[in-house]
PDB file of N, CA and C in Angstrom:
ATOM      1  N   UNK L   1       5.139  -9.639  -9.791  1.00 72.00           N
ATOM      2  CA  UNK L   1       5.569  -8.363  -9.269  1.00 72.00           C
ATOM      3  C   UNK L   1       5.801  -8.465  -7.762  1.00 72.00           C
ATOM      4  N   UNK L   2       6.765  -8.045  -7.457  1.00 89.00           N
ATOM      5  CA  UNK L   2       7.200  -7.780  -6.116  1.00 89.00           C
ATOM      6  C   UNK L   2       6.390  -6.483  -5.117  1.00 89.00           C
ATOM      7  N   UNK L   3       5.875  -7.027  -4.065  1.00 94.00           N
ATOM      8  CA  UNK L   3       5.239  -6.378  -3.089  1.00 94.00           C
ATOM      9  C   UNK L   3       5.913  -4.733  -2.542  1.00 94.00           C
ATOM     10  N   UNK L   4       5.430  -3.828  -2.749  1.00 96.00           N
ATOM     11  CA  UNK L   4       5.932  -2.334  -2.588  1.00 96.00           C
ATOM     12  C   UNK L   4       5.600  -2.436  -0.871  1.00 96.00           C
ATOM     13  N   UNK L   5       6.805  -1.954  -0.519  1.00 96.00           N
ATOM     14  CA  UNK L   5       7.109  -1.669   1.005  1.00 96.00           C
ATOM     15  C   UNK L   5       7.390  -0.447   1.036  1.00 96.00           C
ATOM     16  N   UNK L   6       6.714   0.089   2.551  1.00 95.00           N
ATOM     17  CA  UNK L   6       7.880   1.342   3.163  1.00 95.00           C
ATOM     18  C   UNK L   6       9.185   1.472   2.666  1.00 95.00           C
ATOM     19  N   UNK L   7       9.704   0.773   2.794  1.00 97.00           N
ATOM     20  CA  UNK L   7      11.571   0.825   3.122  1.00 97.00           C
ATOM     21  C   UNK L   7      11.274   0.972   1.534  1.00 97.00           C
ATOM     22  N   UNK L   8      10.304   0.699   0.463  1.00 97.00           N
ATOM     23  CA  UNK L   8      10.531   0.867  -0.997  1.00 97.00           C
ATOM     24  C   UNK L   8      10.270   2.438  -1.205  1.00 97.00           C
ATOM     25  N   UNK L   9       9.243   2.649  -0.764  1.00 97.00           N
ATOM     26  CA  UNK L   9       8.679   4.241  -0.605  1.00 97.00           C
ATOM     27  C   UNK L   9       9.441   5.253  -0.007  1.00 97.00           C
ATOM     28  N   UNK L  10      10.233   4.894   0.894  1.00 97.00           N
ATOM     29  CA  UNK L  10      11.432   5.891   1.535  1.00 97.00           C
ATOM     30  C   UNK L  10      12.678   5.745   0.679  1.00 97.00           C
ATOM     31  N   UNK L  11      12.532   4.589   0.183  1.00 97.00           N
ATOM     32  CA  UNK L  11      14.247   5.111  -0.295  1.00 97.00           C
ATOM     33  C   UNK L  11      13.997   5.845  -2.029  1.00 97.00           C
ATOM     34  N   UNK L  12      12.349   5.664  -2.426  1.00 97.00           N
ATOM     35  CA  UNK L  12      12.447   6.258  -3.828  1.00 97.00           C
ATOM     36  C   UNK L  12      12.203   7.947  -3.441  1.00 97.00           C
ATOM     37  N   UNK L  13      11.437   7.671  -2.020  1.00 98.00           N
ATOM     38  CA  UNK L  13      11.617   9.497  -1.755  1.00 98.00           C
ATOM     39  C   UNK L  13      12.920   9.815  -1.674  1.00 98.00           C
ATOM     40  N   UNK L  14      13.690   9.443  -0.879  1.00 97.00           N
ATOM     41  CA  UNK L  14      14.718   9.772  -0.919  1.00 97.00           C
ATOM     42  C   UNK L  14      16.174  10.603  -2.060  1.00 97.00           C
ATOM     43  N   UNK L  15      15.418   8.990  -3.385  1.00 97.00           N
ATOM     44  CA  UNK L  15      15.853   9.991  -4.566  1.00 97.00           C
ATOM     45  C   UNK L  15      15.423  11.042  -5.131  1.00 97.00           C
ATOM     46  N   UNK L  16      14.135  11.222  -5.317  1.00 97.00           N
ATOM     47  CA  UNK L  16      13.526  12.412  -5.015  1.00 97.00           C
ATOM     48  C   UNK L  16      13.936  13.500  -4.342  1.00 97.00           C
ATOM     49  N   UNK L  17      13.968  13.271  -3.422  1.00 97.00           N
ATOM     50  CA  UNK L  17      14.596  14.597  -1.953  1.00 97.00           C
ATOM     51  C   UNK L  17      16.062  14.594  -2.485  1.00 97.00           C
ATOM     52  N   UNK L  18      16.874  13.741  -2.738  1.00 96.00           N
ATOM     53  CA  UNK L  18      18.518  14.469  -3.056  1.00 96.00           C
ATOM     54  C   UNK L  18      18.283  14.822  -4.864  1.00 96.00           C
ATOM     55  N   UNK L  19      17.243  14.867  -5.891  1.00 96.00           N
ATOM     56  CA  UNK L  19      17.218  15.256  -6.866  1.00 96.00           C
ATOM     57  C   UNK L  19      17.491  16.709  -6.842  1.00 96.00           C
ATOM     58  N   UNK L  20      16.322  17.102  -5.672  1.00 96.00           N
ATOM     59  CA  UNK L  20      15.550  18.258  -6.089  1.00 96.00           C
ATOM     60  C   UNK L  20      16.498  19.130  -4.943  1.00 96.00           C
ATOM     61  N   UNK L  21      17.472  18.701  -4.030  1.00 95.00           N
ATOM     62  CA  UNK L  21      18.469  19.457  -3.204  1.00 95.00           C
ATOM     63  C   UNK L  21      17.841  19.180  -1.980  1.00 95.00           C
ATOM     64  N   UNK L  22      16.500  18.737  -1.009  1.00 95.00           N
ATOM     65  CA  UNK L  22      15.793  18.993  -0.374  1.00 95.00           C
ATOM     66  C   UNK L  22      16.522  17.580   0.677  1.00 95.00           C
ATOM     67  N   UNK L  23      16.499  17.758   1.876  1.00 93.00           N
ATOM     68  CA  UNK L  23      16.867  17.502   3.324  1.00 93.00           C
ATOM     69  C   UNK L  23      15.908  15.909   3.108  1.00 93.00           C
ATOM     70  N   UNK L  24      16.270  14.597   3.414  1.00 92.00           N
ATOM     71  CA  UNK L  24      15.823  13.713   2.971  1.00 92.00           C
ATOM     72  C   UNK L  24      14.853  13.544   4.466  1.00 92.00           C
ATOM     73  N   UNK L  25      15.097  14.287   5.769  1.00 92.00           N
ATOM     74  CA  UNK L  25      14.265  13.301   6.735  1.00 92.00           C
ATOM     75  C   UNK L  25      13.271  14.615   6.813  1.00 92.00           C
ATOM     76  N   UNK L  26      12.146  14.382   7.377  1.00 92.00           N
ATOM     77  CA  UNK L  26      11.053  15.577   7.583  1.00 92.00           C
ATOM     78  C   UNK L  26      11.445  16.726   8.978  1.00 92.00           C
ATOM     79  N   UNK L  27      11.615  15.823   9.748  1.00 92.00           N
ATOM     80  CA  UNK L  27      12.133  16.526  11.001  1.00 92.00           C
ATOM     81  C   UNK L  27      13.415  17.038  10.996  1.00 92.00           C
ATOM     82  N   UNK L  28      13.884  18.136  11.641  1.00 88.00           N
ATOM     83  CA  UNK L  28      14.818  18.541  12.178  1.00 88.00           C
ATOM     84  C   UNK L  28      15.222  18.669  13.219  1.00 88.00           C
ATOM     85  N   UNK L  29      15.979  17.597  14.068  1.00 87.00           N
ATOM     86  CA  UNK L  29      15.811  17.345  15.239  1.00 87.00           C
ATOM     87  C   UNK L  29      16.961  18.729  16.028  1.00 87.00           C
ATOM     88  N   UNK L  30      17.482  18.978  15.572  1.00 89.00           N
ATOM     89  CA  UNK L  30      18.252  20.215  16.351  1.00 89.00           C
ATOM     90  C   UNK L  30      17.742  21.295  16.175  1.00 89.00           C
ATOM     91  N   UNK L  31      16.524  21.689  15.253  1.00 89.00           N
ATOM     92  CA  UNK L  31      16.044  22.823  15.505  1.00 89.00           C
ATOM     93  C   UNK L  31      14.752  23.016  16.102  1.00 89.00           C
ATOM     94  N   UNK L  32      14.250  21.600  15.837  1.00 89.00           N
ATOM     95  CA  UNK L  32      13.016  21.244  16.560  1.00 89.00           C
ATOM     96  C   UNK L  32      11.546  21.846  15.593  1.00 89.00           C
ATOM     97  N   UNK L  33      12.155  22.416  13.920  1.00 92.00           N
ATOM     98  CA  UNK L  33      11.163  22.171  12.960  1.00 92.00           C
ATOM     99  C   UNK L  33      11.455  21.308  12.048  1.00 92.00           C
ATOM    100  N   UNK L  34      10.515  21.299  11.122  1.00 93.00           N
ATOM    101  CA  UNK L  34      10.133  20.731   9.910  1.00 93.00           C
ATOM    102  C   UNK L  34      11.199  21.128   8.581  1.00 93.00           C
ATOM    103  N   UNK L  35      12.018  20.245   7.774  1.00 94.00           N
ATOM    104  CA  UNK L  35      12.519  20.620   6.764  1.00 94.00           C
ATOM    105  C   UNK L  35      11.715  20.975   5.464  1.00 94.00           C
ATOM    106  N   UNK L  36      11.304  22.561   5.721  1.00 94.00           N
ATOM    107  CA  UNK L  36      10.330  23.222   4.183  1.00 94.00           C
ATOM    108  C   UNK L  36      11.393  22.435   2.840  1.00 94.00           C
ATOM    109  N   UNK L  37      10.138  21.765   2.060  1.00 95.00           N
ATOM    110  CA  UNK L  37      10.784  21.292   0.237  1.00 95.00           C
ATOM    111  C   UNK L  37      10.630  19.981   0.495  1.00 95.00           C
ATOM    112  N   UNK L  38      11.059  19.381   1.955  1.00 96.00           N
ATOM    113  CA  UNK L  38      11.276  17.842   1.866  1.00 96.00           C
ATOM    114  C   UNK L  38       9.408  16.994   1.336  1.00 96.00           C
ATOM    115  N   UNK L  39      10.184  16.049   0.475  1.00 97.00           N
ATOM    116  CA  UNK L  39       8.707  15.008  -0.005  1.00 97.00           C
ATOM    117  C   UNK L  39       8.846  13.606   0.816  1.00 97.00           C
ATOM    118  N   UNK L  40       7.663  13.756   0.946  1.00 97.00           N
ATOM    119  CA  UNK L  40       7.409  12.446   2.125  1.00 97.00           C
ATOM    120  C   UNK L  40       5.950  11.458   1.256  1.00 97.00           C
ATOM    121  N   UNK L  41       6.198  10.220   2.086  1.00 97.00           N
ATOM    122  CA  UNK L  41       5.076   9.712   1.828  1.00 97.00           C
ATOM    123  C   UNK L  41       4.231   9.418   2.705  1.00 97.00           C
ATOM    124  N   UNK L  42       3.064  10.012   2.635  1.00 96.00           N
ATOM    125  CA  UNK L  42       1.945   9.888   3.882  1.00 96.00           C
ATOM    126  C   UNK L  42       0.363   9.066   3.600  1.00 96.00           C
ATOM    127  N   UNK L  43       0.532   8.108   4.344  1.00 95.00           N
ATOM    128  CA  UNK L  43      -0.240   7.089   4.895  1.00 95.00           C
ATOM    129  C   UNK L  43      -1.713   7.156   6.202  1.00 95.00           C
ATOM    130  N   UNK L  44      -2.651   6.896   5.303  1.00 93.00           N
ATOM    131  CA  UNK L  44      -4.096   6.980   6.315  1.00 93.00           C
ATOM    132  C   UNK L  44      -5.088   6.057   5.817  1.00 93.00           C
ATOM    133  N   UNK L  45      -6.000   5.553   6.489  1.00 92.00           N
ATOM    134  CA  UNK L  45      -7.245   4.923   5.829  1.00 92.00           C
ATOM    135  C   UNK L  45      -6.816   3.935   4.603  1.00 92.00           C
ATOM    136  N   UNK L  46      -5.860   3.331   4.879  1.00 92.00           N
ATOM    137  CA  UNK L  46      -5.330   2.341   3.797  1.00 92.00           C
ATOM    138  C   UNK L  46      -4.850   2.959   2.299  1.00 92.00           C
ATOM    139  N   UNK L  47      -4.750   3.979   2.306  1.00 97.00           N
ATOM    140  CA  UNK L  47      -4.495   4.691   1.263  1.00 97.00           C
ATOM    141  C   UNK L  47      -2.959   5.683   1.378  1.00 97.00           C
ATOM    142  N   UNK L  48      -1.843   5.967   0.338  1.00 98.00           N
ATOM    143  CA  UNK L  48      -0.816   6.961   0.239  1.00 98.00           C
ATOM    144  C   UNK L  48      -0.515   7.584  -0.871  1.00 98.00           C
ATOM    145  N   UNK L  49       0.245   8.421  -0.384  1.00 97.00           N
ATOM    146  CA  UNK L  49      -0.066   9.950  -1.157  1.00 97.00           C
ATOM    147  C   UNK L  49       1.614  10.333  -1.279  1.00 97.00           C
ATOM    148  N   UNK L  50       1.871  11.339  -2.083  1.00 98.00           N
ATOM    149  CA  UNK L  50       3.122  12.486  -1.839  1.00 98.00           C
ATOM    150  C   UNK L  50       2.945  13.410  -1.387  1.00 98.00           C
ATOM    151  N   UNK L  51       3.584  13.640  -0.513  1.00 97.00           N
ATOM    152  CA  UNK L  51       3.395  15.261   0.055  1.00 97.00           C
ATOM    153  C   UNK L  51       4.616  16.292   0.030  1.00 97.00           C
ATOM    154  N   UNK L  52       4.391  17.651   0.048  1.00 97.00           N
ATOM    155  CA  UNK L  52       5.942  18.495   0.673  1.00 97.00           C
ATOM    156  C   UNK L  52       5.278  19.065   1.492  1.00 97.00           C
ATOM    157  N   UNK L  53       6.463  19.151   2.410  1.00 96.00           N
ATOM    158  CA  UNK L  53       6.299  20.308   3.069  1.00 96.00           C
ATOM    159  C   UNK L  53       6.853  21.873   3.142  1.00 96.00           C
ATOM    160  N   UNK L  54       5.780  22.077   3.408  1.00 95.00           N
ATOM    161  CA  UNK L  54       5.785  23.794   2.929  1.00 95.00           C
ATOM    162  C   UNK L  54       6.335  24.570   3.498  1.00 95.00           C
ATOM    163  N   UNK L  55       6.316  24.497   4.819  1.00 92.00           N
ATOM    164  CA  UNK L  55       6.997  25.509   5.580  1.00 92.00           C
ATOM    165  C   UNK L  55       7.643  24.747   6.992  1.00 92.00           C
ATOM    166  N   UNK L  56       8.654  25.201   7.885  1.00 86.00           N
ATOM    167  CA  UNK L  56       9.184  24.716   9.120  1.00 86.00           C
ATOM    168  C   UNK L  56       8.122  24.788   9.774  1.00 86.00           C
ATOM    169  N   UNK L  57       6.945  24.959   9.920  1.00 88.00           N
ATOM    170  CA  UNK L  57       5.759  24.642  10.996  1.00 88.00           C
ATOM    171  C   UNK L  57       5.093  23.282  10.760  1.00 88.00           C
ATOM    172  N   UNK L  58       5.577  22.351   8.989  1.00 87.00           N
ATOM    173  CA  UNK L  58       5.148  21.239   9.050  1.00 87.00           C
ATOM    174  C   UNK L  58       3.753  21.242   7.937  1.00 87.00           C
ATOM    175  N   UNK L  59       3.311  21.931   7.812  1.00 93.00           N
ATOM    176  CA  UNK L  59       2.251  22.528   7.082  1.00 93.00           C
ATOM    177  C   UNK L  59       2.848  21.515   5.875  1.00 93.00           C
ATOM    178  N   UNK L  60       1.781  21.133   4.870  1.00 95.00           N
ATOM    179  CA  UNK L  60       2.295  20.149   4.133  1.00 95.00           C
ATOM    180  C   UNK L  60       1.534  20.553   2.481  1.00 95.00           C
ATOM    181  N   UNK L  61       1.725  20.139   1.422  1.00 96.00           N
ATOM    182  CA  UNK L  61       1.023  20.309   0.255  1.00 96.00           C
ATOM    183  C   UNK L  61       0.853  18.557  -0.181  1.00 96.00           C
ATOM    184  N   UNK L  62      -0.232  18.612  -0.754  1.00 96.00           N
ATOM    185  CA  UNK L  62      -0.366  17.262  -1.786  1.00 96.00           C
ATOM    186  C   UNK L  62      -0.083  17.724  -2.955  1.00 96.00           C
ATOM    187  N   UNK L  63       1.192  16.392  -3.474  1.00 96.00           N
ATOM    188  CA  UNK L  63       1.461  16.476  -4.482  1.00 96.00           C
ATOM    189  C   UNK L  63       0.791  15.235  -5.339  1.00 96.00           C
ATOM    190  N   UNK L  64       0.332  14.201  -4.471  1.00 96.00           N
ATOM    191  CA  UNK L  64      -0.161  13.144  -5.221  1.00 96.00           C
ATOM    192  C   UNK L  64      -1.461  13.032  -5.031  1.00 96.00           C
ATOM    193  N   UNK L  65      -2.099  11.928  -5.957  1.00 96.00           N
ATOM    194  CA  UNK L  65      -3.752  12.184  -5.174  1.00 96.00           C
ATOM    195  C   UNK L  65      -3.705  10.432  -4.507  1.00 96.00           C
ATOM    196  N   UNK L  66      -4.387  10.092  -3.551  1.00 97.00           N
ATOM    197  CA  UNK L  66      -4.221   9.104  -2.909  1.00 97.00           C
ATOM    198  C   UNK L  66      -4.214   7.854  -3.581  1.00 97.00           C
ATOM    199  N   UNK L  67      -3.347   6.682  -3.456  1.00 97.00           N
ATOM    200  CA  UNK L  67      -3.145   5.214  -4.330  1.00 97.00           C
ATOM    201  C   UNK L  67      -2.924   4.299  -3.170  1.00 97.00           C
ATOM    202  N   UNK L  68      -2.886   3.278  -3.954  1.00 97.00           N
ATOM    203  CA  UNK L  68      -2.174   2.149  -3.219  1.00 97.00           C
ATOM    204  C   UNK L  68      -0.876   2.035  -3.410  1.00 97.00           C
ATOM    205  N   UNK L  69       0.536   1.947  -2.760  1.00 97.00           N
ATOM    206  CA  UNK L  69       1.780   1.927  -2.060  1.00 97.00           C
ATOM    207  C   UNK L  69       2.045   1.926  -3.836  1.00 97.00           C
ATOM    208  N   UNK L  70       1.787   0.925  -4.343  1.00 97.00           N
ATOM    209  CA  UNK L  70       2.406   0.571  -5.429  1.00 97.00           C
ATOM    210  C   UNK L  70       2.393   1.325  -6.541  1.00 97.00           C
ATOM    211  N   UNK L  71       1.018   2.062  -6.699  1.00 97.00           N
ATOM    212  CA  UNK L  71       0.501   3.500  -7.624  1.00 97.00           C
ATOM    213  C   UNK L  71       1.447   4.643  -6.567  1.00 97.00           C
ATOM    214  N   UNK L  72       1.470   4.795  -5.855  1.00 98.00           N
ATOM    215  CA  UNK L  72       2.264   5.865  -4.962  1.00 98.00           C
ATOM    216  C   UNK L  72       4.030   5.524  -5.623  1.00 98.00           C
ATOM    217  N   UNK L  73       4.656   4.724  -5.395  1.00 98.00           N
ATOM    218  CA  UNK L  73       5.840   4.110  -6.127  1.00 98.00           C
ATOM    219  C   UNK L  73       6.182   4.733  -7.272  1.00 98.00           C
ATOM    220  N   UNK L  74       5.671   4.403  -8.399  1.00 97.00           N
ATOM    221  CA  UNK L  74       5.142   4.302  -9.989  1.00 97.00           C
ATOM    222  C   UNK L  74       5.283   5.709 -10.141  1.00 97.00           C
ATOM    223  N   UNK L  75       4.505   6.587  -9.446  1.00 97.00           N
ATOM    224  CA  UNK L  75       4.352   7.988  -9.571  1.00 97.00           C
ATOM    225  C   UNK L  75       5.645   8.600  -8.902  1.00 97.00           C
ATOM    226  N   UNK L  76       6.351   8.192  -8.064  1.00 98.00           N
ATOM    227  CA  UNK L  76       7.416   9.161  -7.557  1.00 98.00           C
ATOM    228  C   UNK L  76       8.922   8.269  -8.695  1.00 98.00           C
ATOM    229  N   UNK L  77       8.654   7.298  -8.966  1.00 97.00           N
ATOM    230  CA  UNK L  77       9.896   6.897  -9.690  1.00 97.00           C
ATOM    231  C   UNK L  77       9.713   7.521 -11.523  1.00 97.00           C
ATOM    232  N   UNK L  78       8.075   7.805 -11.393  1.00 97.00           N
ATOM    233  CA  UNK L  78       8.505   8.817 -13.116  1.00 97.00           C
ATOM    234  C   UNK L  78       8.706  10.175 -12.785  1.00 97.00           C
ATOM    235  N   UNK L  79       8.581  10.666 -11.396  1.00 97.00           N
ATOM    236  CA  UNK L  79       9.215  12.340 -10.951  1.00 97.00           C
ATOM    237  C   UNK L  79      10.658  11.795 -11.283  1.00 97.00           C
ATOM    238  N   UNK L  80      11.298  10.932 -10.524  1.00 97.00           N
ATOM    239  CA  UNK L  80      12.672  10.252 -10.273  1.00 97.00           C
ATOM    240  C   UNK L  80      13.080  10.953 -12.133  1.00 97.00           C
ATOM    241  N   UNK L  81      12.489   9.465 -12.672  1.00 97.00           N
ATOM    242  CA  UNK L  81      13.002   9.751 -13.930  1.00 97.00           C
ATOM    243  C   UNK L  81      13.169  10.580 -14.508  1.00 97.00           C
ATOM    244  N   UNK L  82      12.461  11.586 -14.860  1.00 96.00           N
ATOM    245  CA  UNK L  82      12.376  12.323 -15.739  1.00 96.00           C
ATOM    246  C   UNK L  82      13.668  13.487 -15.272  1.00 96.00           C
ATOM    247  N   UNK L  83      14.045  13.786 -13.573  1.00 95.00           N
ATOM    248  CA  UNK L  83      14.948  14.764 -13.320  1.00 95.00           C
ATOM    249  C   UNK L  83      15.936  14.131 -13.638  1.00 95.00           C
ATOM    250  N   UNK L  84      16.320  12.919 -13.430  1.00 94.00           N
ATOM    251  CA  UNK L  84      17.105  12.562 -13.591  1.00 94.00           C
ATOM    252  C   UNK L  84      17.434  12.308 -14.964  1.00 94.00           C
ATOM    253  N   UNK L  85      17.036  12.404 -16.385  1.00 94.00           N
ATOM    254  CA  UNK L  85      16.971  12.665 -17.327  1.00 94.00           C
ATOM    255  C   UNK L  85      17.606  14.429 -17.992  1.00 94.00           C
ATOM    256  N   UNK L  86      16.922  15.100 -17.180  1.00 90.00           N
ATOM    257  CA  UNK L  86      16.588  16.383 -17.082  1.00 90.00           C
ATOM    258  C   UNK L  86      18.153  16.869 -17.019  1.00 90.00           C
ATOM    259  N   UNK L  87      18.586  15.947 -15.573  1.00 83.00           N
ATOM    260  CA  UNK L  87      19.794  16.702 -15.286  1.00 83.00           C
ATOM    261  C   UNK L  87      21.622  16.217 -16.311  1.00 83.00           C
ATOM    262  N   UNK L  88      20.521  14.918 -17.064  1.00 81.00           N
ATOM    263  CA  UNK L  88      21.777  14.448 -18.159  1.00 81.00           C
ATOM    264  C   UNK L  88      21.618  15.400 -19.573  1.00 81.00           C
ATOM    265  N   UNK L  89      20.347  15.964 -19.642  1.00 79.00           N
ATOM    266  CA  UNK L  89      20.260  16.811 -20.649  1.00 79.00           C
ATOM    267  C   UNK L  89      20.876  18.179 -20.680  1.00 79.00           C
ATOM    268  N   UNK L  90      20.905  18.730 -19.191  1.00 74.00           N
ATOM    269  CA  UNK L  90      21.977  19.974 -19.003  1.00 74.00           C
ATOM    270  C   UNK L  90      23.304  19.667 -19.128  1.00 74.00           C
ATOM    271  N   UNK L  91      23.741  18.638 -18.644  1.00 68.00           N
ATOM    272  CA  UNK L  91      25.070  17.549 -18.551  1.00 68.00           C
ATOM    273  C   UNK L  91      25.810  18.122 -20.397  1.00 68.00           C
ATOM    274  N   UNK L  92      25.354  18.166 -21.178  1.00 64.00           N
ATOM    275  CA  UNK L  92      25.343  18.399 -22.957  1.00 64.00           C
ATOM    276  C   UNK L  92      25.796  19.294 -22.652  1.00 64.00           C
TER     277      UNK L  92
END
């Protein structure tokens, strides 16, 4: 198995964030808040998580409960899947 990186974790948020309609970077640099809906992956104490954020003040929700990069992965690519499933089943 191949080693789970950042650059792996951002770009599966990413599909995530254009699934669900939501602004792929956290910041908004021209308004100087937070994009409320966007999912991020957040990193502490050797451990990561999913998060959204909740509101333009940055305020955040857990959506995951804390893993290692690779359990963090795993869990946002079966969100991945399943919308993306979801949205071939309306597709009918």
């Amino acid at each position: 198995m191949d080693r789970i990186t950042n650059k792996h974790l951002e770009a599966m948020t990413n599909r995530l964030n254009k699934l669900v309609g939501a602004e792929p970077k956290v910041w908004n640099k021209e308004t100087g808040k937070s994009n409320a809906g966007t999912y991020y992956v957040q990193g502490a104490y050797g451990g990561y998580r999913l998060e959204r954020i909740a509101n333009d003040g940055g305020g955040a929700s857990d959506i995951s409960l804390r893993g290692t990069k690779r359990e963090i992965y795993e869990q946002i690519k079966t969100a991945v899947t399943v919308l993306e499933f979801q949205n071939k089943v309306r597709e009918y």
